[in-house]
Coordinates of C-alpha atoms in Angstrom, one line a residue:
Chain A
M1056 CA 0.0 -0.2 0.3
S1057 CA 1.1 3.3 -0.7
A1058 CA 2.0 6.4 1.3
I1059 CA -1.4 7.9 0.2
D1060 CA -3.1 4.8 0.4
V1061 CA -4.0 5.3 3.3
P1062 CA -8.7 4.3 4.5
I1063 CA -10.2 6.9 5.6
R1064 CA -14.0 6.1 6.9
E1065 CA -16.7 6.5 3.9
A1066 CA -18.1 9.1 6.2
P1067 CA -15.1 11.7 6.2
L1068 CA -14.5 10.5 2.4
I1069 CA -18.6 10.9 1.7
S1070 CA -17.8 14.4 3.7
A1071 CA -15.5 15.7 1.5
S1072 CA -16.2 14.4 -1.8
R1073 CA -19.7 16.8 -1.6
L1074 CA -17.9 19.4 -0.6
L1075 CA -15.4 19.3 -3.1
A1076 CA -18.3 19.6 -5.4
E1077 CA -20.4 21.9 -4.3
R1078 CA -17.3 24.0 -3.7
G1079 CA -17.1 23.7 -8.0
F1080 CA -13.6 21.1 -7.9
F1081 CA -15.8 18.5 -9.9
G1082 CA -19.8 17.0 -10.7
I1083 CA -20.8 13.8 -11.2
V1084 CA -23.3 13.2 -13.1
W1085 CA -25.6 9.1 -12.6
L1086 CA -26.8 7.7 -16.0
D1087 CA -29.0 4.6 -16.4
A1088 CA -28.5 2.3 -18.7
E1089 CA -30.9 3.9 -21.2
L1090 CA -28.0 6.1 -21.2
Q1091 CA -30.7 9.1 -18.9
V1092 CA -29.7 11.8 -16.3
T1093 CA -30.5 10.3 -13.8
G1094 CA -29.3 12.9 -11.0
R1095 CA -26.2 15.2 -11.2
Y1096 CA -24.4 16.7 -8.0
G1097 CA -22.0 20.2 -8.0
P1098 CA -22.7 23.2 -9.8
L1099 CA -20.5 22.6 -12.3
V1100 CA -22.5 19.3 -13.4
A1101 CA -25.4 22.4 -13.5
F1102 CA -25.9 22.8 -17.1
V1103 CA -27.3 18.8 -16.7
S1104 CA -30.1 17.9 -17.6
I1105 CA -31.9 15.3 -15.3
G1106 CA -34.4 12.9 -17.9
K1107 CA -32.7 13.6 -20.6
D1108 CA -30.4 11.3 -23.0
V1109 CA -26.2 11.7 -22.2
T1110 CA -26.0 13.1 -25.5
E1111 CA -28.3 15.8 -26.1
T1112 CA -27.6 17.3 -22.0
I1113 CA -23.9 16.1 -22.5
L1114 CA -23.6 17.1 -26.1
P1115 CA -19.3 15.0 -26.5
F1116 CA -20.9 11.9 -25.6
A1117 CA -23.8 12.0 -28.2
G1118 CA -21.8 9.5 -31.1
L1119 CA -20.8 7.9 -28.2
E1120 CA -22.9 5.7 -26.8
A1121 CA -22.3 1.6 -27.5
D1122 CA -18.1 2.9 -26.1
L1123 CA -20.4 4.2 -22.9
L1124 CA -22.8 1.2 -22.6
A1125 CA -19.2 -0.6 -23.6
L1126 CA -17.8 0.6 -20.7
R1127 CA -20.0 -2.3 -18.3
S1128 CA -18.0 -5.0 -19.3
D1129 CA -14.5 -3.1 -19.3
R1130 CA -15.2 -2.3 -15.7
H1131 CA -11.9 -0.8 -15.4
A1132 CA -12.2 1.6 -18.8
V1133 CA -12.1 5.1 -18.4
L1134 CA -13.2 6.6 -21.7
D1135 CA -11.8 10.5 -21.5
I1136 CA -13.0 13.7 -23.2
P1137 CA -10.4 16.8 -22.5
S1138 CA -11.0 19.9 -22.5
V1139 CA -14.0 20.9 -23.5
T1140 CA -16.3 23.2 -23.6
I1141 CA -20.1 23.2 -24.2
V1142 CA -22.0 25.5 -25.8
T1143 CA -25.8 25.3 -25.6
N1144 CA -27.9 28.3 -25.5
G1145 CA -25.8 30.6 -25.9
E1146 CA -24.0 29.5 -23.1
R1147 CA -21.2 29.1 -22.4
T1148 CA -20.0 26.1 -19.3
P1149 CA -16.1 26.1 -18.6
R1150 CA -13.9 24.4 -20.3
L1151 CA -14.3 20.9 -18.9
N1152 CA -12.7 17.2 -18.5
L1153 CA -14.9 14.5 -19.3
A1154 CA -14.5 11.1 -18.2
A1155 CA -17.2 8.9 -17.7
V1156 CA -16.5 4.9 -15.3
W1157 CA -18.9 2.2 -14.1
S1158 CA -19.1 2.3 -10.9
E1159 CA -19.4 -1.2 -9.5
A1160 CA -21.1 0.5 -6.1
E1161 CA -23.9 1.7 -8.3
N1162 CA -23.7 0.1 -10.9
C1163 CA -24.4 2.5 -13.5
I1164 CA -22.7 5.3 -14.9
L1165 CA -20.9 7.9 -13.7
I1166 CA -19.4 11.0 -15.6
L1167 CA -17.0 13.1 -14.0
A1168 CA -16.5 16.4 -15.0
S1169 CA -13.6 18.2 -13.2
R1170 CA -12.1 21.6 -14.7
A1171 CA -9.9 21.4 -17.4
V1172 CA -6.4 23.3 -16.6
L1173 CA -3.8 23.0 -19.8
S1174 CA -0.2 23.9 -19.5
V1175 CA -1.6 27.0 -22.2
D1176 CA -4.0 28.4 -19.2
L1177 CA -0.5 28.0 -17.3
E1178 CA 1.6 30.0 -19.0
V1179 CA -1.2 32.3 -20.1
E1180 CA -2.0 32.8 -16.1
L1181 CA 2.3 33.5 -16.1
N1182 CA 2.7 34.9 -18.4
R1183 CA 0.2 37.5 -17.0
Q1184 CA 1.5 37.2 -13.2
I1185 CA 5.2 38.2 -15.2
R1186 CA 4.0 41.4 -17.1
A1187 CA 1.5 42.6 -14.5
R1188 CA 5.5 42.6 -12.5
L1189 CA 7.0 43.6 -15.2
I1190 CA 4.5 47.1 -15.4
A1191 CA 4.4 47.3 -11.6
E1192 CA 8.5 47.6 -11.5
A1193 CA 8.6 49.6 -14.8
D1194 CA 6.1 51.5 -12.3
V1195 CA 8.5 51.9 -9.6
V1196 CA 11.7 52.7 -12.0
A1197 CA 10.1 55.8 -13.2
K1198 CA 8.1 56.9 -9.9
S1199 CA 11.8 56.3 -8.6
V1200 CA 13.2 57.9 -12.2
E1201 CA 10.2 61.4 -10.8
L1202 CA 11.4 61.4 -7.9
Q1203 CA 15.1 61.7 -8.1
H1204 CA 14.3 64.5 -11.0
T1205 CA 12.3 66.0 -8.1
N1206 CA 14.6 66.2 -5.3
A1207 CA 17.4 68.3 -7.8
E1208 CA 14.5 70.1 -8.3
L1209 CA 14.2 70.8 -4.9
E1210 CA 18.0 71.2 -4.8
R1211 CA 17.7 73.5 -7.1
A1212 CA 15.7 75.8 -6.4
N1213 CA 17.2 75.0 -2.4
T1214 CA 20.5 76.4 -3.5
D1215 CA 18.7 78.9 -5.7
L1216 CA 17.2 80.6 -2.7
E1217 CA 20.1 80.7 -0.4
Q1218 CA 21.5 82.1 -4.0
F1219 CA 19.5 84.5 -3.8
A1220 CA 19.2 85.0 0.1
S1221 CA 22.8 85.8 -0.6
V1222 CA 22.5 88.1 -3.3
I1223 CA 20.3 89.8 -2.2
S1224 CA 20.9 90.3 1.7
H1225 CA 25.3 91.0 0.6
D1226 CA 24.7 92.7 -2.8
L1227 CA 21.5 95.0 -3.4
K1228 CA 22.7 95.7 0.7
A1229 CA 25.7 97.9 -0.5
P1230 CA 23.4 100.0 -3.3
M1231 CA 20.6 100.5 0.2
R1232 CA 23.0 101.5 2.5
E1233 CA 24.3 104.3 0.4
L1234 CA 20.9 105.5 -0.2
R1235 CA 20.5 106.1 3.3
F1236 CA 23.7 107.6 4.4
L1237 CA 22.6 109.9 0.9
A1238 CA 19.6 111.0 2.3
D1239 CA 21.1 111.3 6.0
D1240 CA 23.5 113.7 4.0
V1241 CA 20.9 115.6 2.0
D1242 CA 19.2 115.7 5.2
A1243 CA 22.2 117.2 7.3
M1244 CA 22.4 119.7 4.4
L1245 CA 18.9 121.1 3.6
A1246 CA 19.3 121.4 7.0
A1247 CA 21.9 123.7 7.4
G1248 CA 21.4 125.5 3.8
D1249 CA 24.3 124.1 1.5
I1250 CA 21.9 123.4 -1.9
D1251 CA 24.8 123.0 -3.5
R1252 CA 26.0 120.0 -2.5
S1253 CA 22.7 118.2 -1.9
R1254 CA 21.9 119.0 -5.3
T1255 CA 25.2 117.1 -6.2
A1256 CA 23.8 113.7 -2.8
L1257 CA 20.8 113.7 -4.7
A1258 CA 22.2 113.3 -8.1
A1259 CA 24.6 110.2 -6.5
M1260 CA 21.3 109.3 -5.2
R1261 CA 19.5 108.9 -8.1
Q1262 CA 23.1 107.0 -9.8
Q1263 CA 22.3 104.4 -6.9
S1264 CA 19.1 103.7 -7.8
G1265 CA 19.9 103.2 -10.9
R1266 CA 22.8 100.8 -10.4
M1267 CA 19.8 98.9 -8.1
S1268 CA 17.4 99.1 -10.5
A1269 CA 20.0 97.9 -13.2
M1270 CA 20.8 94.8 -10.2
L1271 CA 17.0 93.4 -10.2
S1272 CA 16.9 93.5 -13.3
S1273 CA 20.0 91.4 -13.4
L1274 CA 18.7 88.9 -11.2
L1275 CA 14.6 88.7 -12.4
A1276 CA 17.3 88.3 -16.0
Y1277 CA 19.2 85.2 -13.9
A1278 CA 16.0 84.4 -12.9
T1279 CA 13.8 83.4 -15.8
A1280 CA 17.1 82.1 -17.1
A1281 CA 15.7 78.8 -16.6
Q1282 CA 12.8 79.2 -17.6
K1283 CA 13.0 79.2 -21.5
V1284 CA 13.8 75.5 -21.5
D1285 CA 9.7 75.5 -22.9
V1286 CA 9.8 75.8 -26.8
L1287 CA 12.3 73.4 -28.6
E1288 CA 13.0 75.0 -32.2
D1289 CA 15.0 73.9 -35.7
I1290 CA 17.6 77.0 -35.6
D1291 CA 20.1 77.8 -37.5
T1292 CA 22.9 78.4 -35.4
A1293 CA 25.0 79.4 -37.9
K1294 CA 22.3 82.6 -37.9
L1295 CA 21.8 83.4 -34.7
V1296 CA 25.5 83.5 -33.7
A1297 CA 26.0 86.4 -36.8
A1298 CA 22.2 88.2 -35.0
V1299 CA 23.7 88.0 -31.7
V1300 CA 27.6 89.7 -32.6
N1301 CA 26.0 92.2 -34.4
S1302 CA 23.1 93.6 -32.2
L1303 CA 25.8 94.1 -29.2
P1304 CA 27.0 97.6 -29.0
R1305 CA 31.2 97.2 -29.5
P1306 CA 33.8 100.0 -30.1
P1307 CA 35.0 100.2 -33.6
K1308 CA 37.7 99.1 -33.1
I1309 CA 37.5 96.1 -32.1
R1310 CA 37.0 92.8 -34.4
V1311 CA 34.6 89.8 -34.1
E1312 CA 35.3 87.1 -36.2
I1313 CA 33.3 83.9 -36.8
T1314 CA 34.4 80.7 -37.6
G1315 CA 34.1 76.9 -37.9
D1316 CA 30.8 74.9 -37.9
W1317 CA 27.4 76.3 -37.1
P1318 CA 24.9 73.3 -37.4
Q1319 CA 21.5 73.3 -37.8
L1320 CA 20.1 71.6 -34.2
N1321 CA 16.8 71.8 -33.1
T1322 CA 17.3 73.7 -29.2
F1323 CA 16.8 75.6 -27.3
G1324 CA 16.9 78.7 -29.3
A1325 CA 16.1 81.5 -26.3
L1326 CA 18.7 79.7 -23.8
L1327 CA 21.1 80.0 -27.0
D1328 CA 20.3 83.4 -27.8
L1329 CA 21.0 84.2 -24.2
V1330 CA 24.1 82.0 -23.5
L1331 CA 26.2 83.9 -27.0
R1332 CA 24.3 87.5 -26.1
N1333 CA 26.6 87.2 -22.5
V1334 CA 29.3 85.0 -23.3
I1335 CA 30.3 87.3 -26.2
G1336 CA 29.7 90.1 -24.5
N1337 CA 31.0 89.4 -21.6
A1338 CA 34.3 90.0 -24.4
L1339 CA 33.2 92.3 -26.1
A1340 CA 32.4 94.6 -22.4
H1341 CA 35.8 93.4 -20.2
H1342 CA 38.0 94.5 -23.5
D1343 CA 40.9 96.9 -22.1
R1344 CA 41.6 98.5 -25.3
A1345 CA 40.4 100.1 -28.1
D1346 CA 41.6 97.9 -30.6
G1347 CA 40.9 94.1 -30.4
H1348 CA 39.9 90.8 -31.7
V1349 CA 36.9 88.4 -30.0
K1350 CA 37.0 85.4 -32.0
V1351 CA 33.6 82.8 -32.0
H1352 CA 34.3 78.9 -33.6
A1353 CA 32.0 76.7 -33.3
S1354 CA 32.9 72.7 -34.2
E1355 CA 30.8 70.1 -33.9
L1356 CA 31.4 67.0 -31.6
K1357 CA 29.6 63.6 -31.5
E1358 CA 26.9 64.7 -28.7
S1359 CA 26.4 68.6 -28.5
L1360 CA 28.1 72.0 -30.4
L1361 CA 31.4 73.3 -29.0
I1362 CA 31.7 76.7 -28.9
E1363 CA 34.8 78.8 -28.4
V1364 CA 35.2 82.5 -27.4
S1365 CA 38.3 84.1 -27.0
D1366 CA 39.2 87.6 -26.9
D1367 CA 42.7 89.3 -27.2
G1368 CA 41.8 90.9 -23.7
P1369 CA 43.7 91.4 -20.3
G1370 CA 42.6 87.7 -19.3
I1371 CA 40.9 87.0 -15.9
D1372 CA 43.1 85.7 -12.8
P1373 CA 43.1 82.0 -12.1
A1374 CA 42.2 83.6 -8.2
H1375 CA 38.4 84.6 -9.9
Y1376 CA 37.6 81.3 -12.1
D1377 CA 34.8 80.7 -9.3
A1378 CA 34.0 84.1 -9.3
I1379 CA 32.8 84.9 -12.5
F1380 CA 30.7 82.7 -12.8
L1381 CA 28.0 83.9 -9.4
P1382 CA 25.3 86.8 -9.6
F1383 CA 27.4 90.1 -9.0
R1384 CA 30.4 89.4 -8.9
T1385 CA 32.6 91.6 -11.5
L1386 CA 35.9 91.5 -11.5
G1387 CA 35.0 95.1 -13.3
D1388 CA 33.0 99.0 -11.5
P1389 CA 29.3 99.0 -12.0
A1390 CA 29.7 101.7 -10.2
K1391 CA 31.1 103.5 -13.7
G1392 CA 28.8 101.6 -15.5
E1393 CA 29.9 98.9 -16.3
P1394 CA 28.5 95.2 -16.1
S1395 CA 26.4 94.5 -13.3
G1396 CA 28.4 90.7 -13.2
M1397 CA 24.7 88.6 -13.8
G1398 CA 25.9 87.5 -16.9
L1399 CA 28.3 84.8 -16.8
A1400 CA 25.3 84.0 -13.6
I1401 CA 22.9 83.9 -16.0
V1402 CA 25.3 82.4 -18.4
A1403 CA 26.3 79.4 -16.5
R1404 CA 22.6 78.9 -14.9
A1405 CA 20.8 78.1 -18.9
L1406 CA 24.1 75.4 -19.5
S1407 CA 23.0 74.2 -15.9
T1408 CA 19.2 73.7 -17.2
V1409 CA 19.8 71.9 -20.3
G1410 CA 22.7 69.8 -19.2
G1411 CA 25.7 71.8 -21.0
R1412 CA 28.4 72.9 -19.4
I1413 CA 31.1 76.5 -20.0
T1414 CA 34.9 76.7 -18.6
V1415 CA 37.9 79.8 -18.3
H1416 CA 41.3 78.9 -20.3
S1417 CA 43.3 82.4 -19.6
D1418 CA 45.4 83.1 -16.3
A1419 CA 45.8 87.1 -16.7
L1420 CA 49.5 87.3 -14.3
K1421 CA 51.6 85.1 -17.5
T1422 CA 49.6 86.1 -20.8
R1423 CA 46.9 88.3 -22.0
G1424 CA 43.8 86.9 -23.8
T1425 CA 40.8 84.7 -22.0
T1426 CA 38.8 81.8 -23.8
F1427 CA 35.9 80.2 -22.5
S1428 CA 34.9 76.8 -24.1
I1429 CA 31.4 76.3 -23.9
W1430 CA 29.5 72.6 -24.6
W1431 CA 25.8 72.4 -26.2
P1432 CA 24.0 68.8 -26.3
K1433 CA 23.0 69.3 -29.7
S1434 CA 19.9 67.0 -28.9
T1435 CA 17.1 67.2 -26.1
V1436 CA 18.3 63.5 -25.3
T1437 CA 21.5 64.5 -24.4
I1438 CA 20.4 66.9 -22.0
Q1439 CA 17.9 64.7 -20.0
K1440 CA 20.8 62.9 -20.0
N1441 CA 23.4 64.9 -18.9
C1442 CA 21.4 67.2 -16.0
P1443 CA 21.8 64.7 -12.9
T1444 CA 22.4 68.9 -10.5
P1445 CA 22.6 72.4 -11.8
Y1446 CA 25.3 73.4 -10.3
N1447 CA 27.5 70.9 -11.8
V1448 CA 27.6 71.8 -15.1
H1449 CA 30.5 74.2 -15.3
S1450 CA 34.0 73.4 -15.0
F1451 CA 36.9 76.4 -14.0
S1452 CA 40.5 74.6 -15.4
N1453 CA 43.4 76.6 -17.0
D1454 CA 44.7 74.2 -18.6
A1455 CA 41.5 73.0 -21.1
Chain B
M89 CA -27.6 1.9 -34.8
R90 CA -28.3 5.8 -36.0
P91 CA -27.2 8.1 -33.5
S92 CA -29.3 10.8 -32.2
A93 CA -26.7 13.2 -34.1
Y94 CA -24.2 13.6 -36.5
K95 CA -21.0 14.5 -35.0
V96 CA -19.3 17.0 -37.3
M97 CA -15.4 17.9 -36.8
L98 CA -13.7 21.7 -38.2
L99 CA -10.4 20.8 -38.5
G100 CA -7.9 23.5 -40.8
Q101 CA -4.9 25.5 -39.2
I102 CA -5.1 28.2 -36.2
G103 CA -6.9 31.6 -37.0
V104 CA -9.1 30.5 -41.0
G105 CA -12.5 31.4 -38.7
K106 CA -13.6 27.6 -37.7
S107 CA -15.2 29.5 -34.8
S108 CA -16.3 32.4 -36.7
I109 CA -17.7 29.6 -39.1
A110 CA -19.2 27.9 -35.8
Q111 CA -20.6 31.2 -34.5
R112 CA -22.4 31.8 -38.1
L113 CA -23.8 28.6 -38.3
V114 CA -25.0 28.3 -33.9
F115 CA -26.1 32.3 -33.6
D116 CA -25.9 33.8 -36.9
R117 CA -23.0 37.0 -35.4
F118 CA -19.6 37.8 -35.9
D119 CA -16.7 38.2 -33.4
T120 CA -15.1 40.1 -34.7
S121 CA -12.5 40.0 -31.5
Y122 CA -9.7 37.3 -32.3
K123 CA -10.0 34.7 -29.0
P124 CA -8.4 31.2 -30.4
T125 CA -10.4 27.7 -29.1
I126 CA -8.2 25.7 -26.8
G127 CA -9.6 22.1 -26.4
V128 CA -12.9 21.8 -28.0
D129 CA -15.7 23.9 -27.8
V130 CA -18.9 21.3 -28.6
Y131 CA -21.8 23.3 -30.8
R132 CA -25.4 21.8 -31.6
Y133 CA -26.9 22.5 -34.6
E134 CA -29.4 20.9 -36.8
A135 CA -29.0 21.6 -41.0
K136 CA -31.7 21.3 -42.7
T137 CA -31.7 20.6 -46.5
I138 CA -33.6 20.1 -48.9
E139 CA -35.2 17.1 -48.8
A140 CA -34.7 15.2 -45.8
E141 CA -35.6 16.2 -41.7
P142 CA -32.8 18.8 -40.1
V143 CA -30.3 16.8 -39.4
P144 CA -28.9 17.4 -36.2
M145 CA -25.3 17.8 -36.1
I146 CA -22.7 18.1 -32.8
V147 CA -20.4 20.4 -34.1
W148 CA -16.9 20.1 -32.8
D149 CA -14.7 23.6 -33.5
S150 CA -11.6 22.5 -33.0
D151 CA -8.2 23.9 -31.6
G152 CA -6.1 24.3 -34.6
N153 CA -2.6 24.3 -32.2
L154 CA -3.0 20.8 -32.1
G155 CA -2.4 20.4 -35.7
D156 CA -1.2 16.3 -36.7
A157 CA -2.0 15.1 -32.7
M158 CA -5.6 16.1 -34.0
F159 CA -6.1 13.1 -35.7
R160 CA -5.1 10.7 -32.8
H161 CA -7.1 12.4 -30.4
V162 CA -10.0 11.6 -28.8
Y163 CA -12.4 13.7 -30.5
L164 CA -12.6 12.3 -33.7
K165 CA -13.9 8.6 -32.6
E166 CA -17.5 8.6 -34.4
A167 CA -17.2 11.8 -35.8
S168 CA -19.3 12.0 -39.6
A169 CA -18.0 14.2 -41.6
A170 CA -15.1 17.3 -41.3
L171 CA -15.2 20.4 -42.6
I172 CA -11.5 21.2 -43.9
I173 CA -11.1 24.6 -43.5
G174 CA -8.7 27.7 -44.8
D175 CA -8.0 31.0 -45.0
V176 CA -8.8 32.3 -48.9
T177 CA -6.3 35.4 -47.4
R178 CA -2.9 32.9 -46.1
N179 CA -1.9 30.9 -48.9
E180 CA -0.1 27.9 -46.4
T181 CA -3.6 27.1 -45.0
I182 CA -5.4 26.4 -47.9
E183 CA -3.0 24.3 -49.4
A184 CA -2.3 22.2 -45.7
M185 CA -6.7 21.4 -46.5
P186 CA -5.9 18.3 -48.9
A187 CA -2.6 16.7 -47.0
I188 CA -5.3 16.8 -43.5
A189 CA -8.2 15.4 -45.5
A190 CA -6.8 12.6 -46.4
A191 CA -5.5 12.5 -42.5
F192 CA -9.0 12.0 -41.7
R193 CA -9.8 9.8 -44.3
E194 CA -6.9 7.9 -43.2
R195 CA -8.1 7.9 -39.9
L196 CA -12.4 7.5 -40.6
P197 CA -12.6 5.9 -43.6
G198 CA -15.5 6.9 -46.1
R199 CA -16.6 9.9 -44.2
C200 CA -18.0 12.9 -45.8
V201 CA -15.5 16.0 -45.8
C202 CA -16.4 18.9 -47.4
Y203 CA -13.6 22.3 -47.2
L204 CA -14.7 25.0 -47.4
V205 CA -12.0 28.4 -47.8
N206 CA -12.6 31.8 -46.3
K207 CA -12.5 34.7 -46.6
S208 CA -14.2 35.9 -49.5
D209 CA -15.2 39.0 -48.7
L210 CA -11.7 40.4 -47.7
S211 CA -10.8 38.3 -51.9
P212 CA -12.4 38.9 -55.2
P213 CA -12.8 35.2 -56.0
T214 CA -9.4 33.8 -57.6
P215 CA -9.3 30.0 -59.3
L216 CA -7.9 27.3 -56.6
Q217 CA -4.4 26.8 -57.3
G218 CA -2.0 23.1 -56.6
E219 CA -3.9 20.1 -54.6
L220 CA -7.1 21.3 -53.7
A221 CA -8.2 22.7 -57.9
R222 CA -7.5 18.5 -59.0
D223 CA -9.2 17.7 -55.7
D224 CA -13.1 17.0 -56.3
T225 CA -14.2 17.0 -53.3
L226 CA -17.1 19.2 -52.1
L227 CA -16.0 23.2 -52.0
F228 CA -17.6 26.2 -50.4
H229 CA -16.4 29.4 -50.4
T230 CA -17.1 31.2 -47.6
S231 CA -17.2 34.2 -45.1
A232 CA -18.5 33.7 -41.9
L233 CA -18.4 38.0 -42.4
T234 CA -21.0 38.2 -44.2
G235 CA -22.0 34.1 -43.6
E236 CA -22.2 33.4 -47.6
N237 CA -22.2 30.0 -47.6
V238 CA -21.8 28.9 -44.6
T239 CA -25.3 27.2 -43.9
R240 CA -25.5 26.1 -47.3
A241 CA -22.6 24.3 -46.7
F242 CA -23.4 22.2 -43.7
A243 CA -26.5 21.9 -45.3
E244 CA -24.2 20.1 -48.0
T245 CA -22.4 17.8 -45.7
A246 CA -25.3 16.7 -43.8
R247 CA -26.8 15.7 -47.0
A248 CA -24.4 14.0 -47.6
I249 CA -23.7 12.4 -44.1
V250 CA -27.6 10.9 -44.8
R251 CA -26.6 10.2 -48.3
R252 CA -24.2 7.7 -46.2
A253 CA -25.9 6.5 -43.3
P254 CA -26.7 2.9 -43.3

């Protein structure tokens, strides 16, 4: 006797069989000697009509009457019809395995109906579960990437906020303080009846007020630089750089030369304009001689457009490399009408938005001239890929 | 002993329209979504012939995946006829029909066979090529979509079955 053939008392066996049949694991149909249905048990065989010929109610047995009757003489035989769906009156049964056997105890033919489970069912179910899992995993990855982007944005916003706080508290404070002192002076001068000096002080106040206004405009340009990435356009970069150069004020003897390969790009035109305008404008504005030469050269790399802006101006002390890309940091004097120091900060911010970078090569202690190298991504795909954090996009070197 | 109903097999490769033919025949409808048959679907149908009483049929719509295994299967037992179906838009399914007929006749000699060249709504009538053109087996161009020749094919099959019945 094998392990599974442990004798079970009849009552629990019947009870278990009844439970399984009632739960729809199988159904039983009883046939008499004329192959008429005399009874059925279980919801799985609810479609079977009692009192009818089996071939009329369990259609797959139609034509197999002789085989059914032969079960009486071959009492160990089983007539199997696997995986059938019976469609009657528009209703479909579940897919069933049908098996007819002779019951010695009841002296009749029994038909056992059970739910058909084919390997293909398992495969379909497995595929369904794998697909559901893959979808769920992809969803998690997408959400994770989204979260990373959100965190990066948040970090960037925080950095912006800190930088703005710093700018407001330090850089804007100076002209504000100056205004207050000048107002005190005017007050004292008017009290003393010194009209001429008070007029001079008022003129200085207007100058400081103008400076503050210029600083606020620059600050606005800086703050909105990152918002210019909405529109992708087909840009003829050759035409764009020529237009930028032509629009910039410059001393008549400073020559601007545009060389190299300037391709057609589908890119953020407003930002590229902003970057070129500020870098070239920076080279022109800081030139210290009446005649000079600024060269704007482009070369196509695999994933980016390399734009080099070189001048023969005074150069930059390597000690100031960090400072020139920060807001309101300038080597000139804004109070004397020189640039406010926001140009390169705006460039760095714009490049951080598109995933580009900028380096500076200059050493004022040894020689004249500065070269800014800008790597502008050629495709938006590159932009996405190369945009991990906002402020690591510009690197500073004097040996590039 | 005359059976209470005649068992008719629908045979043919996957996707030729066996289930659509059965649906059109029994329920006079066409389902545009394709759902492959697994195992067999069994339907009751009464074919109307001109000269005889309605002929009860049990139509076995088979799973095209079974391929040659069908001819070794209990499903075919005591079948009275086979309607062998091909898709006119897929020549390989048409070319396979004579081989299916031969296998059926080998398993059940003397039984009725009828060819249905299905999906006639998708292709203009064209002369048959190859082995099928030389075969004198009953053949109908059918469309499960429009119902063209579907009931007629079963009626003619029913006539042939009754004629051969003992």
